[in-house]
PDB file of C-alpha atoms in Angstrom:
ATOM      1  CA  UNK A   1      93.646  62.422  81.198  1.00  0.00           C
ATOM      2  CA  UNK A   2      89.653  62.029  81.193  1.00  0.00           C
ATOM      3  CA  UNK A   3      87.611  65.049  81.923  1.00  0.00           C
ATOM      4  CA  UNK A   4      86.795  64.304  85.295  1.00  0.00           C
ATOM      5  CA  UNK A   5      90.341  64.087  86.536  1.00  0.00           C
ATOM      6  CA  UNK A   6      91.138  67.142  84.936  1.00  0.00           C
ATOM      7  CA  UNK A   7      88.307  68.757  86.973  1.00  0.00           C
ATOM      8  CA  UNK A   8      88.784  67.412  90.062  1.00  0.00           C
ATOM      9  CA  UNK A   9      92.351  68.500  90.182  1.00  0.00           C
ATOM     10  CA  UNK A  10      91.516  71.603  88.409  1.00  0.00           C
ATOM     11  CA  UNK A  11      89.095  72.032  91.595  1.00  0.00           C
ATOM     12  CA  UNK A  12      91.799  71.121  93.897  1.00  0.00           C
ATOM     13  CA  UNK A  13      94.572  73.227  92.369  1.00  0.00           C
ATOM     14  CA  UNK A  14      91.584  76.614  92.388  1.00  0.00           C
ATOM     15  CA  UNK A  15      90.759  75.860  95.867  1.00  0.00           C
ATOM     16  CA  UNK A  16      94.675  76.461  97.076  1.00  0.00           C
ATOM     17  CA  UNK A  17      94.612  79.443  94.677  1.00  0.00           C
ATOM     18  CA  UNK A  18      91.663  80.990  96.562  1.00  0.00           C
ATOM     19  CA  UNK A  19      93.071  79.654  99.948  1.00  0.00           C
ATOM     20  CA  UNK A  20      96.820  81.612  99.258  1.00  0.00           C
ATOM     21  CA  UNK A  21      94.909  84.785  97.608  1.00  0.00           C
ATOM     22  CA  UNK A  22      92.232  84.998 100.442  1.00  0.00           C
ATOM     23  CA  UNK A  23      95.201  84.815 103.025  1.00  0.00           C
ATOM     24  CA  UNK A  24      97.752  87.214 100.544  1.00  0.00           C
ATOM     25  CA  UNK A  25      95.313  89.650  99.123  1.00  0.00           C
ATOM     26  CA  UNK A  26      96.209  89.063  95.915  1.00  0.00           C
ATOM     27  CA  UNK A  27      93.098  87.096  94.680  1.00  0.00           C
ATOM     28  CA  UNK A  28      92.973  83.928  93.237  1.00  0.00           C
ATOM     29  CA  UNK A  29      93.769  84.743  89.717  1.00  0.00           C
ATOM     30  CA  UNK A  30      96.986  85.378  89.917  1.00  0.00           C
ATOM     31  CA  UNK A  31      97.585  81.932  91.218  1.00  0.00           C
ATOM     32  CA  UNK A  32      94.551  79.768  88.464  1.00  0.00           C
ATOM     33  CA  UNK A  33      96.117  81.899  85.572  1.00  0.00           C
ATOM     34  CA  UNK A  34     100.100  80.210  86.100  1.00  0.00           C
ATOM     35  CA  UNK A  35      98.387  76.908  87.285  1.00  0.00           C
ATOM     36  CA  UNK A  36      96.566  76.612  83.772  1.00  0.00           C
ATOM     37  CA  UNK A  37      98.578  77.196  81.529  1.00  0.00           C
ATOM     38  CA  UNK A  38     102.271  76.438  83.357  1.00  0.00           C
ATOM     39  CA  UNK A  39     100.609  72.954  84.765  1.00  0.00           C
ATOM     40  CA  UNK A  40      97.699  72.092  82.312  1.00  0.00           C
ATOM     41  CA  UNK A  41      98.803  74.027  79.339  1.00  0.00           C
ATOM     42  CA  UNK A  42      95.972  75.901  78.323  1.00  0.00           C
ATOM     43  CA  UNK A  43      95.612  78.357  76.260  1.00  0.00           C
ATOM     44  CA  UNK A  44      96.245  81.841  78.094  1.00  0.00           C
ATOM     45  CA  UNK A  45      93.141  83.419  76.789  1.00  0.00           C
ATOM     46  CA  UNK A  46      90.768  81.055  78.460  1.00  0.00           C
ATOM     47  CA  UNK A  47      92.650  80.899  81.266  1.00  0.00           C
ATOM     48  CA  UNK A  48      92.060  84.681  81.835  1.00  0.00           C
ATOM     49  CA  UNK A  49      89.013  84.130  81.008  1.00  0.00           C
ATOM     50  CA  UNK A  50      87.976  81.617  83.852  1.00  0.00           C
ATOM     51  CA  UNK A  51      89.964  83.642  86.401  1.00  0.00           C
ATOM     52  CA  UNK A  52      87.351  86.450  85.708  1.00  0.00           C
ATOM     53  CA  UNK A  53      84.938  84.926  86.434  1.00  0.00           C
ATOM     54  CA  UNK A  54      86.162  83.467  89.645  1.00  0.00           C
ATOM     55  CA  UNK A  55      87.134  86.946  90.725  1.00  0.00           C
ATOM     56  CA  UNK A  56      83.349  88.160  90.107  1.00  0.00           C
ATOM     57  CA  UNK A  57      82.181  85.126  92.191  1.00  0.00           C
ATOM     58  CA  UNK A  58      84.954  85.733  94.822  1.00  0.00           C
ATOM     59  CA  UNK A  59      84.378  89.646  95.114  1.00  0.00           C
ATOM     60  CA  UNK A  60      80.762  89.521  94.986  1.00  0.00           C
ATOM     61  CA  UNK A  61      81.119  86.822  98.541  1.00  0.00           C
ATOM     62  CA  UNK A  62      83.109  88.487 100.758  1.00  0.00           C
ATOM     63  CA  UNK A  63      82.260  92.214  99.405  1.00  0.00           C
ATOM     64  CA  UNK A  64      78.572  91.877 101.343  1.00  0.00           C
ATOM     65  CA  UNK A  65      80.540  90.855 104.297  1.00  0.00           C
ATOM     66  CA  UNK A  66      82.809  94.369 104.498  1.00  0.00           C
ATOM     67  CA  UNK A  67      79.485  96.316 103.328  1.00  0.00           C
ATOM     68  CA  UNK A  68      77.307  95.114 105.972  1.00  0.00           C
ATOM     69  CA  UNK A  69      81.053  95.680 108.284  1.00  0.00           C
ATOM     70  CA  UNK A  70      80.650  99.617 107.471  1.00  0.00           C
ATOM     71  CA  UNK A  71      84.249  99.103 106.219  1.00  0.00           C
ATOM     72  CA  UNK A  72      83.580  99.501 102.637  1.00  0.00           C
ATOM     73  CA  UNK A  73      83.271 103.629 101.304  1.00  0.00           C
ATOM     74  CA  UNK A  74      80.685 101.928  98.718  1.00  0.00           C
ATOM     75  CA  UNK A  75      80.188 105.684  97.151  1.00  0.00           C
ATOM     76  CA  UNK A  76      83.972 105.799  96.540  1.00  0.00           C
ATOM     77  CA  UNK A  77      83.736 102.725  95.159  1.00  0.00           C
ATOM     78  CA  UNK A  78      81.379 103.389  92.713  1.00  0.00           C
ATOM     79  CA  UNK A  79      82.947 106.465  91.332  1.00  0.00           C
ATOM     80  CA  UNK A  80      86.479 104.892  90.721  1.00  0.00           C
ATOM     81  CA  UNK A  81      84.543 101.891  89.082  1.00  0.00           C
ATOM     82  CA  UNK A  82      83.596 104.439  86.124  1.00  0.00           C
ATOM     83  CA  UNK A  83      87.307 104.455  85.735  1.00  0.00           C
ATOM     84  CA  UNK A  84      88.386 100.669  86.493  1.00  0.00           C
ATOM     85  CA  UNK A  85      85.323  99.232  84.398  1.00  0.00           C
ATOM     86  CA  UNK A  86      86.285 101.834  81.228  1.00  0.00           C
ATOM     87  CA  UNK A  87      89.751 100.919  81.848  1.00  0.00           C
ATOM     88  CA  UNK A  88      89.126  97.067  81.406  1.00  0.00           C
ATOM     89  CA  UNK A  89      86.582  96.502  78.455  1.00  0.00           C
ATOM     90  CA  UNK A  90      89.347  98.510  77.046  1.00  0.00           C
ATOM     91  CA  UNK A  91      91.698  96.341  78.130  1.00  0.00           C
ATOM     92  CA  UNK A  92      89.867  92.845  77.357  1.00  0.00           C
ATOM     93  CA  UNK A  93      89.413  94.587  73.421  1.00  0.00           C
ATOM     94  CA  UNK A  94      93.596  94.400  73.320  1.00  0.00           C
ATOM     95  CA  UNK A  95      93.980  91.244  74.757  1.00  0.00           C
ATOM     96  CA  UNK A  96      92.224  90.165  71.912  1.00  0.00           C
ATOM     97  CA  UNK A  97      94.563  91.287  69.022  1.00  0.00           C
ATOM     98  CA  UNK A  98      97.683  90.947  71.284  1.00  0.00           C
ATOM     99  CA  UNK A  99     100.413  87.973  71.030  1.00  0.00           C
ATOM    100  CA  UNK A 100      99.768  85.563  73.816  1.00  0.00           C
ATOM    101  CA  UNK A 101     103.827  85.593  74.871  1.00  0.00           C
ATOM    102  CA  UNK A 102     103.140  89.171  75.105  1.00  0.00           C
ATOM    103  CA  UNK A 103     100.324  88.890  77.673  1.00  0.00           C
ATOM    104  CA  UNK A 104     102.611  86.337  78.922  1.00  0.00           C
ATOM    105  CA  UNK A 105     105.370  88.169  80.037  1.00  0.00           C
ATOM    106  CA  UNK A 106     103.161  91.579  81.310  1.00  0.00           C
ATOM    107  CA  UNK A 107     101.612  89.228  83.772  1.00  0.00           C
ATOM    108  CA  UNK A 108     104.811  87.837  85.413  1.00  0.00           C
ATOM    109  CA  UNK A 109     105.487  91.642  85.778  1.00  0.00           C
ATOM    110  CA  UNK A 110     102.719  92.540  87.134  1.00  0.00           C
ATOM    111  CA  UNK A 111     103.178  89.463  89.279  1.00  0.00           C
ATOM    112  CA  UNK A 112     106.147  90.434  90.405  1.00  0.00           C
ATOM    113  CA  UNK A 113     104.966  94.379  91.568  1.00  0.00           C
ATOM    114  CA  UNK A 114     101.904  91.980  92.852  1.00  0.00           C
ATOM    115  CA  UNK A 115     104.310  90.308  95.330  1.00  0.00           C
ATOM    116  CA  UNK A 116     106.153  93.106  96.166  1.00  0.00           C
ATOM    117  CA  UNK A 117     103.234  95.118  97.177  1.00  0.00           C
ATOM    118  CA  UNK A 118     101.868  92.536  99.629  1.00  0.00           C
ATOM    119  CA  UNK A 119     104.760  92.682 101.612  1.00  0.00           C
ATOM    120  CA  UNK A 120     105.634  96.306 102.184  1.00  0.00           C
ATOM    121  CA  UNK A 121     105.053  98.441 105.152  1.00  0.00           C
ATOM    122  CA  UNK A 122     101.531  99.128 105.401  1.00  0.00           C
ATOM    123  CA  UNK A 123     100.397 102.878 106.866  1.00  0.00           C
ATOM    124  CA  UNK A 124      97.666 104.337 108.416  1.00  0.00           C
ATOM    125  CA  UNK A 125      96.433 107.752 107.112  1.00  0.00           C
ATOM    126  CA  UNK A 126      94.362 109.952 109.062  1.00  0.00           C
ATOM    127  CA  UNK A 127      94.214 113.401 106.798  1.00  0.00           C
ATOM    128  CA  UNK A 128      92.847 115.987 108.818  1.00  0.00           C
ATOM    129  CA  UNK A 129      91.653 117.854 105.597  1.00  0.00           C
ATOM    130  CA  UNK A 130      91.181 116.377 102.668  1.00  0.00           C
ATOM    131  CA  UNK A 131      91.046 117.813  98.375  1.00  0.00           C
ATOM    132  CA  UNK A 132      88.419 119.867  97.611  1.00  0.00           C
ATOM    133  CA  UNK A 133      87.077 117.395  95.356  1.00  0.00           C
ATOM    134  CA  UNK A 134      86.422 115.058  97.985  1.00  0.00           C
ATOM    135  CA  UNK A 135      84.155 117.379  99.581  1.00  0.00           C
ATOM    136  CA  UNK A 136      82.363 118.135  96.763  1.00  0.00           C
ATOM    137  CA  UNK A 137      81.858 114.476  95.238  1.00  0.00           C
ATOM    138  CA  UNK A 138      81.079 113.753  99.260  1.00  0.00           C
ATOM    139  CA  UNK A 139      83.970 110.658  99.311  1.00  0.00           C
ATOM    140  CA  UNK A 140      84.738 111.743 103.014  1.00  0.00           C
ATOM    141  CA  UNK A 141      83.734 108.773 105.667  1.00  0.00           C
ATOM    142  CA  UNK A 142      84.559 106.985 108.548  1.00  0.00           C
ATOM    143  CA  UNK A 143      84.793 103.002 109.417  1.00  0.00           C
ATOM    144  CA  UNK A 144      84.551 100.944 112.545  1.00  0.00           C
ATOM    145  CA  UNK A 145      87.289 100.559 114.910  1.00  0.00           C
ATOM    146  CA  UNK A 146      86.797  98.866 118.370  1.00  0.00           C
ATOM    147  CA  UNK A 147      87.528 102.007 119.798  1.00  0.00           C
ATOM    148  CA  UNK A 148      84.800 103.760 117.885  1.00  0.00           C
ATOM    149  CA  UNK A 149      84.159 105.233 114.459  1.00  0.00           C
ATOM    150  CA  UNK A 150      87.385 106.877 112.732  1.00  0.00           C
ATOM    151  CA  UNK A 151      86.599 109.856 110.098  1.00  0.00           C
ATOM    152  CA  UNK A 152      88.763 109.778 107.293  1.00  0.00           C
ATOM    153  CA  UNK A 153      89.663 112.155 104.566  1.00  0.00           C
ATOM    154  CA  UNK A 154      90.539 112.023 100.836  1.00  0.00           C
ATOM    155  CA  UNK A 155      93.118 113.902  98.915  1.00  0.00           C
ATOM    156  CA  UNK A 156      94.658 113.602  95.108  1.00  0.00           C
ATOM    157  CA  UNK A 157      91.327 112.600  93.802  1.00  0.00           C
ATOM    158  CA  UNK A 158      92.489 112.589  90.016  1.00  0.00           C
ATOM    159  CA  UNK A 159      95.737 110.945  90.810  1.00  0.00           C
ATOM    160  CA  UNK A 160      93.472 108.118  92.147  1.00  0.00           C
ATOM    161  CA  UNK A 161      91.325 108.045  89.413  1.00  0.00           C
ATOM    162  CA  UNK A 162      94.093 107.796  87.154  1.00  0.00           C
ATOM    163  CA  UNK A 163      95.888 104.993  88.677  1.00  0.00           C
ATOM    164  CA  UNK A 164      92.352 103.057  88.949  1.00  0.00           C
ATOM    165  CA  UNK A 165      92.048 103.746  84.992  1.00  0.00           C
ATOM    166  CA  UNK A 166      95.499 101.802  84.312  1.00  0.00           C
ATOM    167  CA  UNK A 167      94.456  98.801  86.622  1.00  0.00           C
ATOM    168  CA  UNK A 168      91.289  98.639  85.211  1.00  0.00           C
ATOM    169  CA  UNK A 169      93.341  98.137  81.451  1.00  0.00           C
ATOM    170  CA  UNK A 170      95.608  95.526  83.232  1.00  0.00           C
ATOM    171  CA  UNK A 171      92.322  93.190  85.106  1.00  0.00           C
ATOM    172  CA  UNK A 172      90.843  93.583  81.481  1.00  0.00           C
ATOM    173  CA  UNK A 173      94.464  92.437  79.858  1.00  0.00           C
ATOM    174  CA  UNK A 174      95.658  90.264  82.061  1.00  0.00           C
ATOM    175  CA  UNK A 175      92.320  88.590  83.823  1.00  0.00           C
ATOM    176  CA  UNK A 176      93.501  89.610  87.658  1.00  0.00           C
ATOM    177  CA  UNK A 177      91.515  92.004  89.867  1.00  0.00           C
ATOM    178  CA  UNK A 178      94.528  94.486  89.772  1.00  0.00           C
ATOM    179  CA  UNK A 179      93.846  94.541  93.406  1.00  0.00           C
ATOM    180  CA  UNK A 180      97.485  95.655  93.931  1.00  0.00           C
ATOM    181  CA  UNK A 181      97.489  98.649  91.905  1.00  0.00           C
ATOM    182  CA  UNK A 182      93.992  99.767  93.313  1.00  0.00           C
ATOM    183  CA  UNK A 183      95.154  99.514  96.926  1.00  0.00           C
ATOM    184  CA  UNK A 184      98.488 101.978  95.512  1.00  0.00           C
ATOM    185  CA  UNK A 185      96.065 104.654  94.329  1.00  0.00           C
ATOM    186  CA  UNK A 186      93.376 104.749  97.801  1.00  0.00           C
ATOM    187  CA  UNK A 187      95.961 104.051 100.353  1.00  0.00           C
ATOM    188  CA  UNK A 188      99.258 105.580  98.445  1.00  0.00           C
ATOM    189  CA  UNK A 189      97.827 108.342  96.018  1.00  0.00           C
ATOM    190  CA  UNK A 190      94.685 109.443  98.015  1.00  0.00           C
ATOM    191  CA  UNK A 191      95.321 108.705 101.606  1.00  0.00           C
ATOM    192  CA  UNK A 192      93.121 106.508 102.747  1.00  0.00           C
ATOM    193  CA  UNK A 193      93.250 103.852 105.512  1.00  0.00           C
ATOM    194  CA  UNK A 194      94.440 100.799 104.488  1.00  0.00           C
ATOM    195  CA  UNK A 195      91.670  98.350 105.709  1.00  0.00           C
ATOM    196  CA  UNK A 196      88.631 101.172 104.115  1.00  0.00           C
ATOM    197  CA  UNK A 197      91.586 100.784 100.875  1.00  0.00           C
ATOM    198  CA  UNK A 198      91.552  96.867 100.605  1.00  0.00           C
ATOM    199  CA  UNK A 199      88.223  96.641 101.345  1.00  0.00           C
ATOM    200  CA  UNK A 200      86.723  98.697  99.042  1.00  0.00           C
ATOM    201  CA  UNK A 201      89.198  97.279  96.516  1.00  0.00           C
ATOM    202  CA  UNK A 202      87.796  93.885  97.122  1.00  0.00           C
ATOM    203  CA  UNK A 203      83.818  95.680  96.474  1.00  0.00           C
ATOM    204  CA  UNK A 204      85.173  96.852  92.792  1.00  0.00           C
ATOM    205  CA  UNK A 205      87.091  93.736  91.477  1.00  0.00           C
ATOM    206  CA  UNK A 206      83.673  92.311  90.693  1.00  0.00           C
ATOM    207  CA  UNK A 207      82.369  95.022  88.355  1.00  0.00           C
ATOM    208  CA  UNK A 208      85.820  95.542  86.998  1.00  0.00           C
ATOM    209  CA  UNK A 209      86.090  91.633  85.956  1.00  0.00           C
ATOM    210  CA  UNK A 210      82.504  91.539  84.872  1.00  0.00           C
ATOM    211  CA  UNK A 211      82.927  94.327  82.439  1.00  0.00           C
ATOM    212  CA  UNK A 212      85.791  92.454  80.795  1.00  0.00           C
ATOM    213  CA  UNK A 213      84.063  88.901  80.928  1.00  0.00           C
ATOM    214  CA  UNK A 214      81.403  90.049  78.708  1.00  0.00           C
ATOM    215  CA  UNK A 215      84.118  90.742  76.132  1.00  0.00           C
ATOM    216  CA  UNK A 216      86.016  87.314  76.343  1.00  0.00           C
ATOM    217  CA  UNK A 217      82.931  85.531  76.407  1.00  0.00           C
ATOM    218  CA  UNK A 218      81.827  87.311  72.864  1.00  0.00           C
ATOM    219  CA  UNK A 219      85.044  86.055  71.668  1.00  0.00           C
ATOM    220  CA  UNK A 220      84.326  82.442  73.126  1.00  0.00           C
ATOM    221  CA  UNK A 221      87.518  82.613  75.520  1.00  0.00           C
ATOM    222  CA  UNK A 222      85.501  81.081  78.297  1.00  0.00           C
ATOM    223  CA  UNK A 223      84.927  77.482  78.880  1.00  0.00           C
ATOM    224  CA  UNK A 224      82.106  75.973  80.891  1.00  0.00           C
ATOM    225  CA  UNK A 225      84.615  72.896  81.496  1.00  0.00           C
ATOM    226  CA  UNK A 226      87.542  75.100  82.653  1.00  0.00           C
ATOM    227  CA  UNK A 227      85.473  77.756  84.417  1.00  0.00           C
ATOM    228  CA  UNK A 228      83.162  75.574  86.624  1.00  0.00           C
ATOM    229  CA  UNK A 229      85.748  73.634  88.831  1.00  0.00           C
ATOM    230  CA  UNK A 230      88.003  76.549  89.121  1.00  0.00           C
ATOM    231  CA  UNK A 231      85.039  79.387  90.517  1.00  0.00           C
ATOM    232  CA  UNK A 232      83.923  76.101  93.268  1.00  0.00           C
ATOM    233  CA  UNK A 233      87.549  76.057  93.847  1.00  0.00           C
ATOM    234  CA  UNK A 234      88.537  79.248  94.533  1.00  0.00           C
ATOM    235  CA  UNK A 235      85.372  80.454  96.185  1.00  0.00           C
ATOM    236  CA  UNK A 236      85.873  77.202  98.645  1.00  0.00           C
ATOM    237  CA  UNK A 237      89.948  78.101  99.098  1.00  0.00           C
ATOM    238  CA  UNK A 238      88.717  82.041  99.930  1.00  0.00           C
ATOM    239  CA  UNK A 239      85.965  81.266 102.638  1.00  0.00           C
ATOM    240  CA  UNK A 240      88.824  78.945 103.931  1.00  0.00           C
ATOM    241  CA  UNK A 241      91.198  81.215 103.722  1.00  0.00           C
ATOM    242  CA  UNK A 242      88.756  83.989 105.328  1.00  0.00           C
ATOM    243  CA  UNK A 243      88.192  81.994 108.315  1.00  0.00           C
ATOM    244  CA  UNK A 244      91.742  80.544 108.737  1.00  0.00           C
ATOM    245  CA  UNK A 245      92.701  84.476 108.207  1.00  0.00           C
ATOM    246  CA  UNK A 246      91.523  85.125 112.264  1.00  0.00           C
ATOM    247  CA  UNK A 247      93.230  82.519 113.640  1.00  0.00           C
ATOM    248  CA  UNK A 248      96.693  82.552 112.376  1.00  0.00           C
ATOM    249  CA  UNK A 249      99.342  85.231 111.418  1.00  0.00           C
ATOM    250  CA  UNK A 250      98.919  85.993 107.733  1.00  0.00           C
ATOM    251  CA  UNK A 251     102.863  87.870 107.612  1.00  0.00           C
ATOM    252  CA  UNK A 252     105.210  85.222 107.419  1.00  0.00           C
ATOM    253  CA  UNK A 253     102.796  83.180 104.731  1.00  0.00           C
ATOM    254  CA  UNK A 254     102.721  86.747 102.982  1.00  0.00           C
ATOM    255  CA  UNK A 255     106.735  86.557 102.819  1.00  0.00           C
ATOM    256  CA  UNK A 256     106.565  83.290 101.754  1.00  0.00           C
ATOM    257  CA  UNK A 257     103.892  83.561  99.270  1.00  0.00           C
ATOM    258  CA  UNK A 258     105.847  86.926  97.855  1.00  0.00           C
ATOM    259  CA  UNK A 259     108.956  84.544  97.394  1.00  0.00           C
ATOM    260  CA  UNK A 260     106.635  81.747  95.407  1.00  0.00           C
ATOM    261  CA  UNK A 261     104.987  83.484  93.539  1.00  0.00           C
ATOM    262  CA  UNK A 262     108.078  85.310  92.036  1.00  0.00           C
ATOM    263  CA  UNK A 263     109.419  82.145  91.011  1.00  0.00           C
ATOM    264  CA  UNK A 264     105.948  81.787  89.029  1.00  0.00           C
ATOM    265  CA  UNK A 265     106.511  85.405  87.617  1.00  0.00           C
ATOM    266  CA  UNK A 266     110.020  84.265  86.649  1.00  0.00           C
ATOM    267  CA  UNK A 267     108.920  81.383  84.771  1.00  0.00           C
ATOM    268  CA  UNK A 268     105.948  83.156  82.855  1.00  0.00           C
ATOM    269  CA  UNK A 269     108.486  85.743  81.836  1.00  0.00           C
ATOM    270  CA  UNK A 270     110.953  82.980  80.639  1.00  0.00           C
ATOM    271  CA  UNK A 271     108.209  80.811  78.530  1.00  0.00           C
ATOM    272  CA  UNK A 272     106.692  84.449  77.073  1.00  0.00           C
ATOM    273  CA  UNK A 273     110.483  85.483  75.945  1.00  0.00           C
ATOM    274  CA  UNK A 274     110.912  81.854  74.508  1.00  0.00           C
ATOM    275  CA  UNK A 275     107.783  81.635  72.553  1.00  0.00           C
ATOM    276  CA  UNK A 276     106.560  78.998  75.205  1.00  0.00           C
ATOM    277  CA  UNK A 277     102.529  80.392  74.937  1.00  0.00           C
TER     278      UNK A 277
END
């Protein structure tokens, strides 16, 4: 295979990553990572290390979007990214040093809680009084509803923080935004709504990525020639996948999608055990 097949289905395969993790939530990552190395075979480290930076490209698009939306708590955001972006340079430094069947077989796991996370019940929290904390670090807001703004408050601040310090270890790891474990600590462990949750989630899976790209590109994990095709890609699949987003019903894909992309999880699990990476 010449190198401009292998980019132009490379750019196919990262624009129907984008398209299911635009429509899922998940991202794109955890949909490029399985595609290179299951399909194209490539080595799991530079795979991770182009999914970063499609997640920086991918965050950085559609996060303007919910900013300028007032959806966004940007100063939440910015606080939990001290723990998220500490969390994943650490976690890029042990990727490093640790066996790729290793890394292998924590992905499908987290792959799996990935899946399983998209398609519970989602819940609406309106706290009427929120942690001290949140008063004093002033995380308290409100977002836009048709109806009119909606206040919202925060509680379990350090719970939060903690949870965002683990995901920010796994997106550093593992070279996904983590999105799944950083919509369990706003909208599980603090309380918050779950469209301000996702959407500031979206807003931090930028800096968290980009704080772990600089360490796989010191190592030389990332590739120009593998990188390239699949940021076009999956930036092309997620504006898609934004705009198709309005016009259909995203639940049954989300079932669907769950049930796929176990069967990817299964299979990463099986080559890591088997030595396969």
């Amino acid at each position: 295979m010449n190198i401009l097949i292998f980019s132009l289905i490379l750019l196919a395969g990262a624009y129907v990553a984008g398209l299911l993790g635009s429509l899922t939530g998940l991202g794109g990552g955890v949909v490029v990572i399985p595609l290179l190395t299951l399909v194209f075979h490539v080595d799991i480290r530079y795979a991770i290390g182009a999914a970063l930076l499609a997640s920086i490209a991918n965050s950085s698009g559609a996060a303007s979007a919910y900013i300028k939306e007032g959806i966004t708590n940007v100063r939440l955001g910015m606080f939990l990214e001290i723990a998220t972006t500490l969390g994943a340079v650490g976690g890029a430094l042990i990727a490093v040093f640790t066996p790729t069947n290793t890394i292998a077989i924590l992905f499908g796991v987290v792959l799996i809680f990935s899946a399983l996370m998209t398609v519970r019940k989602k819940q609406e929290h309106t706290l009427q009084e929120g942690s001290r904390l949140s008063y004093v670090l002033k995380l308290n807001s409100s977002y836009p509803t048709p109806q009119g703004e909606v206040p919202y408050k925060l509680r379990n601040i350090g719970g939060g923080f903690s949870i965002m310090l683990l995901a920010g270890v796994l997106s550093g790891l593992l070279g996904i935004g983590s999105g799944a474990l950083k919509v369990l600590a706003m909208d599980g462990a603090m309380k918050i709504p779950f469209k301000v949750s996702t959407t500031t989630s979206n807003f931090m899976i930028g800096v968290t990525a980009a704080a772990s790209a600089v360490v796989y590109l010191q190592r030389g994990y990332i590739d120009p020639g593998i990188a390239f095709p699949v940021v076009l890609g999956v930036l092309g699949g997620a504006f898609t996948g934004a705009r198709l987003l309005t016009i259909m019903n995203p639940k049954t894909l989300r079932y669907i999608f769950c049930v796929a992309i176990s069967f990817v999880a299964l299979e990463m699990i099986y080559n890591g055990l088997h030595h396969q990476f």
